[in-house]
PDB file of C-alpha atoms in Angstrom:
ATOM      1  CA  VAL A  15      14.040 -32.014 -41.178  1.00  0.00           C
ATOM      2  CA  PHE A  16      14.265 -35.648 -40.163  1.00  0.00           C
ATOM      3  CA  GLY A  17      15.171 -37.325 -36.888  1.00  0.00           C
ATOM      4  CA  THR A  18      17.452 -40.310 -36.514  1.00  0.00           C
ATOM      5  CA  ASP A  19      14.420 -42.604 -36.914  1.00  0.00           C
ATOM      6  CA  GLY A  20      13.653 -41.148 -40.367  1.00  0.00           C
ATOM      7  CA  ALA A  21      10.464 -39.419 -39.223  1.00  0.00           C
ATOM      8  CA  VAL A  22       9.912 -35.671 -39.469  1.00  0.00           C
ATOM      9  CA  ASP A  23      11.367 -33.966 -36.405  1.00  0.00           C
ATOM     10  CA  ARG A  24       8.433 -31.644 -35.829  1.00  0.00           C
ATOM     11  CA  ARG A  25      10.129 -29.725 -33.038  1.00  0.00           C
ATOM     12  CA  SER A  26      13.215 -28.912 -35.129  1.00  0.00           C
ATOM     13  CA  LEU A  27      11.038 -28.091 -38.115  1.00  0.00           C
ATOM     14  CA  GLY A  28       8.944 -25.790 -35.934  1.00  0.00           C
ATOM     15  CA  ARG A  29      12.039 -23.982 -34.714  1.00  0.00           C
ATOM     16  CA  ARG A  30      12.862 -23.159 -38.320  1.00  0.00           C
ATOM     17  CA  VAL A  31       9.500 -22.222 -39.766  1.00  0.00           C
ATOM     18  CA  PHE A  32       7.711 -20.455 -36.937  1.00  0.00           C
ATOM     19  CA  LYS A  33      10.252 -17.638 -36.865  1.00  0.00           C
ATOM     20  CA  ASP A  34      10.795 -17.378 -40.633  1.00  0.00           C
ATOM     21  CA  VAL A  35       7.824 -16.310 -42.752  1.00  0.00           C
ATOM     22  CA  GLU A  36       9.503 -17.424 -45.985  1.00  0.00           C
ATOM     23  CA  ALA A  37      10.338 -20.871 -44.555  1.00  0.00           C
ATOM     24  CA  MET A  38       6.718 -21.245 -43.412  1.00  0.00           C
ATOM     25  CA  ALA A  39       5.496 -20.301 -46.886  1.00  0.00           C
ATOM     26  CA  ARG A  40       7.815 -22.909 -48.459  1.00  0.00           C
ATOM     27  CA  LEU A  41       6.608 -25.573 -46.025  1.00  0.00           C
ATOM     28  CA  ASN A  42       2.958 -24.724 -46.724  1.00  0.00           C
ATOM     29  CA  ALA A  43       3.619 -24.897 -50.476  1.00  0.00           C
ATOM     30  CA  ILE A  44       4.928 -28.439 -50.005  1.00  0.00           C
ATOM     31  CA  VAL A  45       2.305 -29.685 -47.551  1.00  0.00           C
ATOM     32  CA  GLN A  46      -0.839 -27.870 -48.636  1.00  0.00           C
ATOM     33  CA  PRO A  47      -1.601 -29.328 -52.107  1.00  0.00           C
ATOM     34  CA  PRO A  48      -1.548 -33.026 -51.147  1.00  0.00           C
ATOM     35  CA  LEU A  49      -3.281 -32.296 -47.846  1.00  0.00           C
ATOM     36  CA  LEU A  50      -6.093 -30.388 -49.537  1.00  0.00           C
ATOM     37  CA  GLY A  51      -6.437 -33.195 -52.064  1.00  0.00           C
ATOM     38  CA  ARG A  52      -6.856 -35.743 -49.278  1.00  0.00           C
ATOM     39  CA  VAL A  53      -9.428 -33.580 -47.492  1.00  0.00           C
ATOM     40  CA  ARG A  54     -11.467 -33.180 -50.668  1.00  0.00           C
ATOM     41  CA  GLU A  55     -11.240 -36.919 -51.404  1.00  0.00           C
ATOM     42  CA  ALA A  56     -12.431 -37.757 -47.883  1.00  0.00           C
ATOM     43  CA  ARG A  57     -15.333 -35.337 -48.190  1.00  0.00           C
ATOM     44  CA  ALA A  58     -16.345 -36.748 -51.579  1.00  0.00           C
ATOM     45  CA  ALA A  59     -16.178 -40.292 -50.193  1.00  0.00           C
ATOM     46  CA  LEU A  60     -18.845 -39.395 -47.630  1.00  0.00           C
ATOM     47  CA  GLN A  61     -21.322 -38.841 -50.485  1.00  0.00           C
ATOM     48  CA  GLY A  62     -23.437 -36.599 -48.292  1.00  0.00           C
ATOM     49  CA  GLU A  63     -23.558 -39.088 -45.394  1.00  0.00           C
ATOM     50  CA  GLY A  64     -21.684 -38.739 -42.126  1.00  0.00           C
ATOM     51  CA  VAL A  65     -19.426 -36.050 -40.755  1.00  0.00           C
ATOM     52  CA  LEU A  66     -15.822 -35.253 -41.615  1.00  0.00           C
ATOM     53  CA  VAL A  67     -13.942 -33.524 -38.801  1.00  0.00           C
ATOM     54  CA  LEU A  68     -10.674 -31.704 -39.461  1.00  0.00           C
ATOM     55  CA  ASP A  69      -8.283 -30.664 -36.723  1.00  0.00           C
ATOM     56  CA  ALA A  70      -6.462 -27.998 -38.704  1.00  0.00           C
ATOM     57  CA  ALA A  71      -4.713 -25.054 -37.109  1.00  0.00           C
ATOM     58  CA  LEU A  72      -4.129 -23.422 -40.503  1.00  0.00           C
ATOM     59  CA  LEU A  73      -7.616 -23.933 -41.926  1.00  0.00           C
ATOM     60  CA  ALA A  74      -8.163 -20.271 -42.808  1.00  0.00           C
ATOM     61  CA  VAL A  75      -4.778 -20.028 -44.513  1.00  0.00           C
ATOM     62  CA  TRP A  76      -5.533 -23.061 -46.679  1.00  0.00           C
ATOM     63  CA  ARG A  77      -8.798 -21.561 -47.949  1.00  0.00           C
ATOM     64  CA  LEU A  78     -10.870 -24.662 -47.197  1.00  0.00           C
ATOM     65  CA  GLU A  79     -13.859 -22.696 -45.958  1.00  0.00           C
ATOM     66  CA  PRO A  80     -15.870 -22.938 -49.209  1.00  0.00           C
ATOM     67  CA  ASP A  81     -15.677 -26.741 -48.958  1.00  0.00           C
ATOM     68  CA  LEU A  82     -16.916 -26.917 -45.367  1.00  0.00           C
ATOM     69  CA  ASP A  83     -20.380 -26.707 -43.868  1.00  0.00           C
ATOM     70  CA  LEU A  84     -19.317 -25.488 -40.425  1.00  0.00           C
ATOM     71  CA  ILE A  85     -16.092 -24.208 -38.887  1.00  0.00           C
ATOM     72  CA  VAL A  86     -15.494 -24.476 -35.153  1.00  0.00           C
ATOM     73  CA  GLU A  87     -12.636 -22.497 -33.688  1.00  0.00           C
ATOM     74  CA  VAL A  88     -11.383 -23.374 -30.213  1.00  0.00           C
ATOM     75  CA  VAL A  89      -9.657 -20.389 -28.625  1.00  0.00           C
ATOM     76  CA  ALA A  90      -7.779 -19.841 -25.388  1.00  0.00           C
ATOM     77  CA  PRO A  91      -5.877 -16.932 -23.870  1.00  0.00           C
ATOM     78  CA  VAL A  92      -2.250 -16.745 -25.013  1.00  0.00           C
ATOM     79  CA  GLU A  93      -0.883 -17.341 -21.525  1.00  0.00           C
ATOM     80  CA  ALA A  94      -2.972 -20.504 -21.134  1.00  0.00           C
ATOM     81  CA  ARG A  95      -1.772 -21.738 -24.528  1.00  0.00           C
ATOM     82  CA  ILE A  96       1.828 -21.093 -23.500  1.00  0.00           C
ATOM     83  CA  GLU A  97       1.372 -22.993 -20.234  1.00  0.00           C
ATOM     84  CA  ARG A  98      -0.157 -25.933 -22.117  1.00  0.00           C
ATOM     85  CA  LEU A  99       2.709 -26.061 -24.624  1.00  0.00           C
ATOM     86  CA  LEU A 100       5.256 -25.927 -21.816  1.00  0.00           C
ATOM     87  CA  ALA A 101       3.526 -28.794 -20.008  1.00  0.00           C
ATOM     88  CA  SER A 102       2.622 -31.013 -22.974  1.00  0.00           C
ATOM     89  CA  LYS A 103       5.523 -30.467 -25.385  1.00  0.00           C
ATOM     90  CA  GLY A 104       8.324 -29.359 -23.093  1.00  0.00           C
ATOM     91  CA  PHE A 105       8.785 -26.155 -25.085  1.00  0.00           C
ATOM     92  CA  SER A 106      10.588 -23.162 -23.698  1.00  0.00           C
ATOM     93  CA  GLU A 107       8.455 -20.050 -23.322  1.00  0.00           C
ATOM     94  CA  ALA A 108      10.172 -18.538 -26.391  1.00  0.00           C
ATOM     95  CA  GLU A 109       9.398 -21.645 -28.476  1.00  0.00           C
ATOM     96  CA  ALA A 110       5.787 -21.608 -27.338  1.00  0.00           C
ATOM     97  CA  ARG A 111       5.409 -17.928 -28.247  1.00  0.00           C
ATOM     98  CA  GLU A 112       6.986 -18.537 -31.685  1.00  0.00           C
ATOM     99  CA  ARG A 113       4.465 -21.304 -32.370  1.00  0.00           C
ATOM    100  CA  ILE A 114       1.523 -19.208 -31.284  1.00  0.00           C
ATOM    101  CA  GLU A 115       2.635 -16.148 -33.261  1.00  0.00           C
ATOM    102  CA  GLY A 116       3.428 -18.355 -36.278  1.00  0.00           C
ATOM    103  CA  GLN A 117      -0.145 -19.643 -36.327  1.00  0.00           C
ATOM    104  CA  ALA A 118      -1.885 -16.270 -36.291  1.00  0.00           C
ATOM    105  CA  LEU A 119      -4.753 -16.634 -38.724  1.00  0.00           C
ATOM    106  CA  PRO A 120      -6.915 -14.347 -40.812  1.00  0.00           C
ATOM    107  CA  PRO A 121     -10.535 -14.187 -39.684  1.00  0.00           C
ATOM    108  CA  VAL A 122     -13.066 -16.715 -40.915  1.00  0.00           C
ATOM    109  CA  ARG A 123     -14.948 -15.087 -43.773  1.00  0.00           C
ATOM    110  CA  ASP A 124     -18.481 -16.488 -43.364  1.00  0.00           C
ATOM    111  CA  PRO A 125     -19.821 -15.897 -39.840  1.00  0.00           C
ATOM    112  CA  ARG A 126     -23.045 -17.825 -40.593  1.00  0.00           C
ATOM    113  CA  ARG A 127     -20.992 -21.048 -40.727  1.00  0.00           C
ATOM    114  CA  TYR A 128     -18.691 -20.251 -37.817  1.00  0.00           C
ATOM    115  CA  ARG A 129     -18.804 -21.191 -34.136  1.00  0.00           C
ATOM    116  CA  ARG A 130     -16.296 -20.374 -31.402  1.00  0.00           C
ATOM    117  CA  ILE A 131     -15.549 -22.382 -28.282  1.00  0.00           C
ATOM    118  CA  GLN A 132     -13.715 -20.655 -25.435  1.00  0.00           C
ATOM    119  CA  ASN A 133     -11.167 -23.017 -23.892  1.00  0.00           C
ATOM    120  CA  ASN A 134     -10.276 -21.050 -20.785  1.00  0.00           C
ATOM    121  CA  GLY A 135     -12.079 -23.079 -18.136  1.00  0.00           C
ATOM    122  CA  SER A 136     -12.198 -26.661 -16.964  1.00  0.00           C
ATOM    123  CA  MET A 137     -12.243 -29.749 -19.155  1.00  0.00           C
ATOM    124  CA  ALA A 138     -15.900 -30.225 -18.163  1.00  0.00           C
ATOM    125  CA  GLU A 139     -16.751 -26.733 -19.467  1.00  0.00           C
ATOM    126  CA  LEU A 140     -14.865 -27.392 -22.700  1.00  0.00           C
ATOM    127  CA  LYS A 141     -16.645 -30.708 -23.181  1.00  0.00           C
ATOM    128  CA  SER A 142     -20.034 -29.095 -22.537  1.00  0.00           C
ATOM    129  CA  GLN A 143     -19.402 -26.435 -25.200  1.00  0.00           C
ATOM    130  CA  ALA A 144     -18.100 -29.047 -27.644  1.00  0.00           C
ATOM    131  CA  ASP A 145     -21.151 -31.231 -27.043  1.00  0.00           C
ATOM    132  CA  ARG A 146     -23.482 -28.304 -27.844  1.00  0.00           C
ATOM    133  CA  VAL A 147     -21.658 -27.617 -31.106  1.00  0.00           C
ATOM    134  CA  TRP A 148     -21.625 -31.330 -31.975  1.00  0.00           C
ATOM    135  CA  GLU A 149     -25.414 -31.480 -31.527  1.00  0.00           C
ATOM    136  CA  GLU A 150     -25.674 -28.657 -34.037  1.00  0.00           C
ATOM    137  CA  VAL A 151     -23.303 -30.412 -36.447  1.00  0.00           C
ATOM    138  CA  VAL A 152     -25.305 -33.624 -36.545  1.00  0.00           C
ATOM    139  CA  ARG A 153     -28.510 -31.646 -37.141  1.00  0.00           C
ATOM    140  CA  LEU A 154     -27.098 -29.926 -40.233  1.00  0.00           C
ATOM    141  CA  ARG A 155     -28.391 -31.314 -43.489  1.00  0.00           C
ATOM    142  CA  PRO A 156     -25.732 -32.085 -46.102  1.00  0.00           C
ATOM    143  CA  GLY A 157     -25.100 -28.949 -48.093  1.00  0.00           C
ATOM    144  CA  ASP A 158     -27.004 -26.705 -45.651  1.00  0.00           C
ATOM    145  CA  ARG A 159     -24.601 -23.808 -45.241  1.00  0.00           C
ATOM    146  CA  THR A 160     -26.831 -21.503 -43.271  1.00  0.00           C
ATOM    147  CA  GLY A 161     -25.934 -23.185 -39.917  1.00  0.00           C
TER     148      GLY A 161
END
């Protein structure tokens, strides 16, 4: 789904895939293999030094967890997420709900490497929680998966 400028029209694409499980599966089959390859290449390039951060809504679906040292999930109440999509993307409420329902994920499988940040307060509260998790991230030794 391309716009007049030749770029992917993400909004039109979203309208198609977020309400059609088969269309979402086809899209993931196209996007997932090269994306996973790039993630693994980036991680290998670090050679145990530095931190690679992924902003990936579908992380659990893509089965990347074995390759990662720590997973941080940022969660917010559905109504807050809807309000944010309405304000930031100009979605209708129905479109926002389709997106949210279309990104329902299975649970993370290794709770020892999992942290959750609640994003239902102010930006200052969110930043404070993120800072605490970041301090933990930079303390992790490469390959230490006990977090």
